[in-house]
Amino acid sequence: MSKIKKKRLGFVLDMTPLVDITFLLLTFFMFTAKFKSDSENQQKVEIKRPRTTVDTAKLADKDLVIIKVGVDSVLKDTAYYVSMLNELDVVNLRKAMTSLKFPGMDEKTVSFKVMDTVWLGQIIEQARLVNPRASFAIDADKRLRYQWIETAINEMRKKKATTFNFVTEKKM
Amino acid sequence: MAGGGELGGGKSERRGKKGKRKAKKRLGFRLDMTPLVDITFLLLTFFMLTTSMITPQTMEMNVPPEIDEPVEVKESELLTVRIREDGTLFANMAKDTPEKYTLKTLQKYVTDKNIELKNRCIVVLKSSPSAAYGLVVSVLDVLNAAEPDILQGLKAAGINERKRKFTVSPFDKTEDEERIKGL
């Protein structure tokens, strides 16, 4: 018999298992996907988090005040970026900061850029008033000098926020 | 593909016989799944690429509240860890001369001292304001990593409870810098 390759016409492949698995993966990724929030969109700082091995605790997803410390990629200055996770808290904090005449904010501000210690203390106090249950998290770039973090800790200490979190990344 | 043609064509004789419409089981019915698979794969890749799997972790810290009167502690129970601005670590007990440590040796030192002092060891971390924040977190990480070993050591010594005493204290320009100068 001659072994000439015959073109198989009308070749049909059963795609059902493929579609099954694909849909399964699709639904999985759709449900696990978390989209960027407003505050993440507003900030232009890139933060390289320090890596740790031990802690496996996940960051809380509500009642949280996040103090980001990072270097602005455009202006090259270090500042604190204070934001709150609960949306209602953000609105209330914005109101409170407007009445205190906080510079450089508008009615859309989600992440408050704080440059000096006095304002940092003020905003921490307001955040505590807005949501007394909120805990604090410091999310700072690992290359920064410790001074920045120490100042923030001292300000929190003054406002009686003695328990807080450092946001880290798990070491691979 | 072959599927499309089979659907529409070849069955025109059935049309018009509306009265006799009996639900007939269509054997060998085939649906062209290609566009479905196309779209699904497209969405799948989109969601796969946009999801970030790494969720941030946290490290909890407790600092004593700001009070005016200083708390009296026995100096013999005080373990001071200092971080110099160039990133060198120093540790010492009480008034001993600070010695250089690496992250690994520091963990062993802290573990040993904690077991030796049976829960009464107070760890104080003093970091130079110019030291990198990443290093400070590494030291905290090491102190946390030492906990399981300390627990085990205490258990071996007959103590089942662990009271952790840890605090962060400001780095004194004159006093602390003097002590670790030139080491």
CSV table of N, CA, C and O in Angstrom, one decimal, chain A residues 30-102:
chain,number,residue,atom,x,y,z
A,30,MET,N,-11.9,35.7,36.7
A,30,MET,CA,-12.8,36.8,36.8
A,30,MET,C,-13.2,37.1,38.2
A,30,MET,O,-13.3,38.3,38.6
A,31,PHE,N,-13.4,36.1,39.0
A,31,PHE,CA,-13.8,36.3,40.4
A,31,PHE,C,-12.6,36.7,41.3
A,31,PHE,O,-12.8,37.5,42.2
A,32,THR,N,-11.4,36.3,40.9
A,32,THR,CA,-10.3,36.7,41.7
A,32,THR,C,-9.7,38.0,41.4
A,32,THR,O,-9.0,38.6,42.1
A,33,ALA,N,-10.1,38.5,40.2
A,33,ALA,CA,-9.5,39.8,39.7
A,33,ALA,C,-9.9,40.9,40.6
A,33,ALA,O,-11.1,41.0,41.1
A,34,LYS,N,-9.0,41.8,41.0
A,34,LYS,CA,-9.2,42.9,41.8
A,34,LYS,C,-8.8,44.1,41.0
A,34,LYS,O,-7.6,44.2,40.7
A,35,PHE,N,-9.7,45.0,40.8
A,35,PHE,CA,-9.2,46.2,40.0
A,35,PHE,C,-8.7,47.3,40.9
A,35,PHE,O,-9.1,47.4,42.0
A,36,LYS,N,-7.9,48.1,40.2
A,36,LYS,CA,-7.3,49.2,40.9
A,36,LYS,C,-8.3,50.2,41.4
A,36,LYS,O,-9.3,50.5,40.7
A,37,SER,N,-8.1,50.6,42.7
A,37,SER,CA,-9.0,51.6,43.2
A,37,SER,C,-8.6,53.0,42.8
A,37,SER,O,-7.6,53.2,42.2
A,38,ASP,N,-9.5,54.0,43.1
A,38,ASP,CA,-9.2,55.4,42.8
A,38,ASP,C,-7.9,55.9,43.3
A,38,ASP,O,-7.1,56.6,42.6
A,39,SER,N,-7.6,55.5,44.6
A,39,SER,CA,-6.4,56.1,45.2
A,39,SER,C,-5.2,55.5,44.5
A,39,SER,O,-4.2,56.2,44.4
A,40,GLU,N,-5.3,54.3,44.0
A,40,GLU,CA,-4.1,53.8,43.3
A,40,GLU,C,-3.9,54.4,42.0
A,40,GLU,O,-2.8,54.5,41.5
A,41,ASN,N,-5.0,54.9,41.4
A,41,ASN,CA,-4.9,55.5,40.1
A,41,ASN,C,-4.3,56.9,40.3
A,41,ASN,O,-3.6,57.4,39.4
A,42,GLN,N,-4.6,57.6,41.4
A,42,GLN,CA,-4.2,58.9,41.6
A,42,GLN,C,-2.7,59.1,41.8
A,42,GLN,O,-2.1,60.0,41.5
A,43,GLN,N,-2.1,58.1,42.5
A,43,GLN,CA,-0.8,58.3,42.9
A,43,GLN,C,0.2,57.9,41.8
A,43,GLN,O,0.0,57.0,41.0
A,44,LYS,N,1.3,58.6,41.9
A,44,LYS,CA,2.3,58.3,40.9
A,44,LYS,C,3.6,57.8,41.5
A,44,LYS,O,4.7,57.8,40.9
A,45,VAL,N,3.5,57.3,42.7
A,45,VAL,CA,4.7,56.7,43.4
A,45,VAL,C,4.7,55.2,43.2
A,45,VAL,O,3.7,54.5,43.3
A,46,GLU,N,5.9,54.8,43.0
A,46,GLU,CA,6.2,53.4,42.9
A,46,GLU,C,6.8,52.9,44.2
A,46,GLU,O,7.7,53.5,44.7
A,47,ILE,N,6.2,51.9,44.8
A,47,ILE,CA,6.8,51.4,46.1
A,47,ILE,C,7.3,50.0,46.0
A,47,ILE,O,6.6,49.1,45.6
A,48,LYS,N,8.6,49.9,46.3
A,48,LYS,CA,9.2,48.6,46.4
A,48,LYS,C,9.1,48.2,47.9
A,48,LYS,O,9.8,48.7,48.7
A,49,ARG,N,8.2,47.2,48.1
A,49,ARG,CA,8.0,46.9,49.5
A,49,ARG,C,9.1,46.0,50.0
A,49,ARG,O,9.7,45.2,49.3
A,50,PRO,N,9.4,46.1,51.3
A,50,PRO,CA,10.4,45.2,51.9
A,50,PRO,C,9.9,43.8,51.9
A,50,PRO,O,8.7,43.6,52.0
A,51,ARG,N,10.8,42.8,51.8
A,51,ARG,CA,10.3,41.4,51.8
A,51,ARG,C,10.6,40.8,53.1
A,51,ARG,O,11.6,41.0,53.7
A,52,THR,N,9.6,40.0,53.6
A,52,THR,CA,9.8,39.3,54.8
A,52,THR,C,9.4,37.8,54.6
A,52,THR,O,8.8,37.5,53.7
A,53,THR,N,9.9,37.0,55.6
A,53,THR,CA,9.6,35.6,55.5
A,53,THR,C,8.5,35.1,56.4
A,53,THR,O,7.7,34.3,56.0
A,54,VAL,N,8.4,35.7,57.6
A,54,VAL,CA,7.6,35.0,58.6
A,54,VAL,C,6.1,35.2,58.5
A,54,VAL,O,5.3,34.3,58.4
A,55,ASP,N,5.8,36.5,58.5
A,55,ASP,CA,4.4,36.8,58.6
A,55,ASP,C,3.5,36.4,57.4
A,55,ASP,O,3.9,36.6,56.3
A,56,THR,N,2.4,35.7,57.7
A,56,THR,CA,1.6,35.3,56.6
A,56,THR,C,0.2,36.1,56.7
A,56,THR,O,-0.7,35.8,55.9
A,57,ALA,N,0.1,37.0,57.6
A,57,ALA,CA,-1.2,37.7,57.8
A,57,ALA,C,-1.4,38.6,56.6
A,57,ALA,O,-0.5,39.2,56.1
A,58,LYS,N,-2.6,38.5,56.1
A,58,LYS,CA,-3.0,39.4,55.0
A,58,LYS,C,-3.4,40.7,55.5
A,58,LYS,O,-3.9,40.9,56.6
A,59,LEU,N,-3.3,41.7,54.6
A,59,LEU,CA,-3.7,43.0,55.0
A,59,LEU,C,-5.2,43.1,55.0
A,59,LEU,O,-5.9,42.6,54.2
A,60,ALA,N,-5.7,43.8,56.0
A,60,ALA,CA,-7.2,44.0,56.1
A,60,ALA,C,-7.7,44.7,54.9
A,60,ALA,O,-7.0,45.5,54.3
A,61,ASP,N,-8.9,44.4,54.6
A,61,ASP,CA,-9.5,45.1,53.4
A,61,ASP,C,-10.6,46.1,53.7
A,61,ASP,O,-11.2,46.6,52.9
A,62,LYS,N,-10.7,46.3,55.0
A,62,LYS,CA,-11.6,47.5,55.4
A,62,LYS,C,-11.1,48.0,56.7
A,62,LYS,O,-10.3,47.4,57.4
A,63,ASP,N,-11.6,49.2,57.1
A,63,ASP,CA,-11.2,49.9,58.3
A,63,ASP,C,-9.7,50.1,58.4
A,63,ASP,O,-9.1,49.7,59.3
A,64,LEU,N,-9.2,50.6,57.3
A,64,LEU,CA,-7.7,50.7,57.3
A,64,LEU,C,-7.3,52.1,56.8
A,64,LEU,O,-7.9,52.7,55.9
A,65,VAL,N,-6.3,52.7,57.5
A,65,VAL,CA,-5.7,53.9,57.0
A,65,VAL,C,-4.4,53.6,56.5
A,65,VAL,O,-3.6,53.0,57.2
A,66,ILE,N,-4.1,53.9,55.2
A,66,ILE,CA,-2.8,53.5,54.7
A,66,ILE,C,-2.0,54.8,54.5
A,66,ILE,O,-2.4,55.7,53.9
A,67,ILE,N,-0.8,54.7,55.1
A,67,ILE,CA,0.1,55.8,54.9
A,67,ILE,C,1.2,55.3,54.0
A,67,ILE,O,2.0,54.5,54.4
A,68,LYS,N,1.2,55.8,52.8
A,68,LYS,CA,2.2,55.4,51.9
A,68,LYS,C,3.3,56.4,51.9
A,68,LYS,O,3.1,57.6,52.0
A,69,VAL,N,4.5,55.9,51.9
A,69,VAL,CA,5.7,56.8,51.9
A,69,VAL,C,6.5,56.4,50.7
A,69,VAL,O,6.9,55.2,50.5
A,70,GLY,N,6.6,57.3,49.8
A,70,GLY,CA,7.3,57.0,48.5
A,70,GLY,C,7.8,58.2,47.9
A,70,GLY,O,7.5,59.3,48.2
A,71,VAL,N,8.7,58.0,46.9
A,71,VAL,CA,9.2,59.1,46.1
A,71,VAL,C,8.4,59.2,44.8
A,71,VAL,O,8.2,58.3,44.1
A,72,ASP,N,8.0,60.5,44.6
A,72,ASP,CA,7.2,60.8,43.5
A,72,ASP,C,8.1,60.6,42.2
A,72,ASP,O,9.2,61.1,42.2
A,73,SER,N,7.5,59.9,41.2
A,73,SER,CA,8.4,59.6,40.1
A,73,SER,C,8.6,60.8,39.2
A,73,SER,O,9.5,60.8,38.4
A,74,VAL,N,7.8,61.8,39.3
A,74,VAL,CA,7.9,63.0,38.5
A,74,VAL,C,8.7,64.1,39.2
A,74,VAL,O,9.7,64.6,38.7
A,75,LEU,N,8.2,64.4,40.4
A,75,LEU,CA,8.8,65.5,41.1
A,75,LEU,C,10.0,65.1,42.0
A,75,LEU,O,10.8,66.0,42.4
A,76,LYS,N,10.3,63.8,42.1
A,76,LYS,CA,11.4,63.3,42.9
A,76,LYS,C,11.5,63.8,44.3
A,76,LYS,O,12.5,64.0,44.9
A,77,ASP,N,10.3,64.0,44.9
A,77,ASP,CA,10.3,64.3,46.3
A,77,ASP,C,9.6,63.3,47.1
A,77,ASP,O,8.7,62.6,46.7
A,78,THR,N,10.0,63.1,48.4
A,78,THR,CA,9.4,62.1,49.2
A,78,THR,C,8.3,62.7,50.0
A,78,THR,O,8.4,63.8,50.5
A,79,ALA,N,7.2,62.0,50.0
A,79,ALA,CA,6.0,62.5,50.8
A,79,ALA,C,5.2,61.3,51.3
A,79,ALA,O,5.4,60.2,50.9
A,80,TYR,N,4.3,61.7,52.2
A,80,TYR,CA,3.4,60.7,52.8
A,80,TYR,C,2.1,60.8,52.0
A,80,TYR,O,1.6,61.9,51.6
A,81,TYR,N,1.5,59.7,51.6
A,81,TYR,CA,0.2,59.7,50.9
A,81,TYR,C,-0.7,58.9,51.8
A,81,TYR,O,-0.6,57.7,52.0
A,82,VAL,N,-1.6,59.7,52.4
A,82,VAL,CA,-2.6,59.1,53.3
A,82,VAL,C,-3.9,58.8,52.6
A,82,VAL,O,-4.5,59.7,52.0
A,83,SER,N,-4.4,57.6,52.8
A,83,SER,CA,-5.7,57.3,52.2
A,83,SER,C,-6.4,56.3,53.1
A,83,SER,O,-5.8,55.7,54.0
A,84,MET,N,-7.7,56.2,53.0
A,84,MET,CA,-8.5,55.3,53.8
A,84,MET,C,-9.2,54.4,52.9
A,84,MET,O,-9.6,54.7,51.7
A,85,LEU,N,-9.4,53.2,53.4
A,85,LEU,CA,-10.0,52.1,52.5
A,85,LEU,C,-11.5,52.3,52.4
A,85,LEU,O,-12.1,52.1,51.3
A,86,ASN,N,-12.2,52.5,53.4
A,86,ASN,CA,-13.7,52.7,53.4
A,86,ASN,C,-14.1,53.9,52.6
A,86,ASN,O,-13.5,55.0,52.9
A,87,GLU,N,-15.0,53.8,51.7
A,87,GLU,CA,-15.3,54.9,50.8
A,87,GLU,C,-16.0,56.1,51.6
A,87,GLU,O,-15.7,57.2,51.3
A,88,LEU,N,-16.8,55.7,52.5
A,88,LEU,CA,-17.5,56.7,53.4
A,88,LEU,C,-16.5,57.5,54.2
A,88,LEU,O,-16.6,58.7,54.4
A,89,ASP,N,-15.4,56.8,54.7
A,89,ASP,CA,-14.4,57.4,55.5
A,89,ASP,C,-13.7,58.5,54.6
A,89,ASP,O,-13.3,59.5,55.1
A,90,VAL,N,-13.4,58.1,53.4
A,90,VAL,CA,-12.7,59.0,52.5
A,90,VAL,C,-13.5,60.3,52.4
A,90,VAL,O,-12.9,61.4,52.5
A,91,VAL,N,-14.8,60.2,52.2
A,91,VAL,CA,-15.6,61.4,52.0
A,91,VAL,C,-15.6,62.2,53.3
A,91,VAL,O,-15.4,63.5,53.2
A,92,ASN,N,-15.7,61.6,54.4
A,92,ASN,CA,-15.7,62.3,55.7
A,92,ASN,C,-14.3,62.9,56.0
A,92,ASN,O,-14.2,64.1,56.5
A,93,LEU,N,-13.3,62.2,55.6
A,93,LEU,CA,-11.9,62.7,55.8
A,93,LEU,C,-11.7,64.0,54.9
A,93,LEU,O,-11.1,65.0,55.4
A,94,ARG,N,-12.2,63.9,53.7
A,94,ARG,CA,-12.1,65.0,52.8
A,94,ARG,C,-12.8,66.2,53.3
A,94,ARG,O,-12.3,67.3,53.3
A,95,LYS,N,-14.0,66.0,53.9
A,95,LYS,CA,-14.7,67.1,54.5
A,95,LYS,C,-13.9,67.7,55.6
A,95,LYS,O,-13.8,68.9,55.7
A,96,ALA,N,-13.4,66.9,56.5
A,96,ALA,CA,-12.7,67.3,57.7
A,96,ALA,C,-11.4,68.1,57.2
A,96,ALA,O,-11.1,69.2,57.8
A,97,MET,N,-10.7,67.6,56.2
A,97,MET,CA,-9.5,68.3,55.8
A,97,MET,C,-9.8,69.6,55.1
A,97,MET,O,-9.0,70.5,55.1
A,98,THR,N,-11.0,69.6,54.4
A,98,THR,CA,-11.4,70.9,53.7
A,98,THR,C,-11.6,72.0,54.8
A,98,THR,O,-11.2,73.1,54.6
A,99,SER,N,-12.3,71.6,55.9
A,99,SER,CA,-12.5,72.6,56.9
A,99,SER,C,-11.2,73.0,57.6
A,99,SER,O,-11.2,74.1,58.1
A,100,LEU,N,-10.2,72.2,57.5
A,100,LEU,CA,-8.9,72.6,58.1
A,100,LEU,C,-8.1,73.3,57.1
A,100,LEU,O,-6.9,73.7,57.4
A,101,LYS,N,-8.6,73.5,55.9
A,101,LYS,CA,-7.9,74.2,54.8
A,101,LYS,C,-6.5,73.5,54.5
A,101,LYS,O,-5.5,74.1,54.5
A,102,PHE,N,-6.6,72.2,54.2
A,102,PHE,CA,-5.4,71.4,53.8
A,102,PHE,C,-5.1,71.8,52.4
A,102,PHE,O,-5.9,71.9,51.5
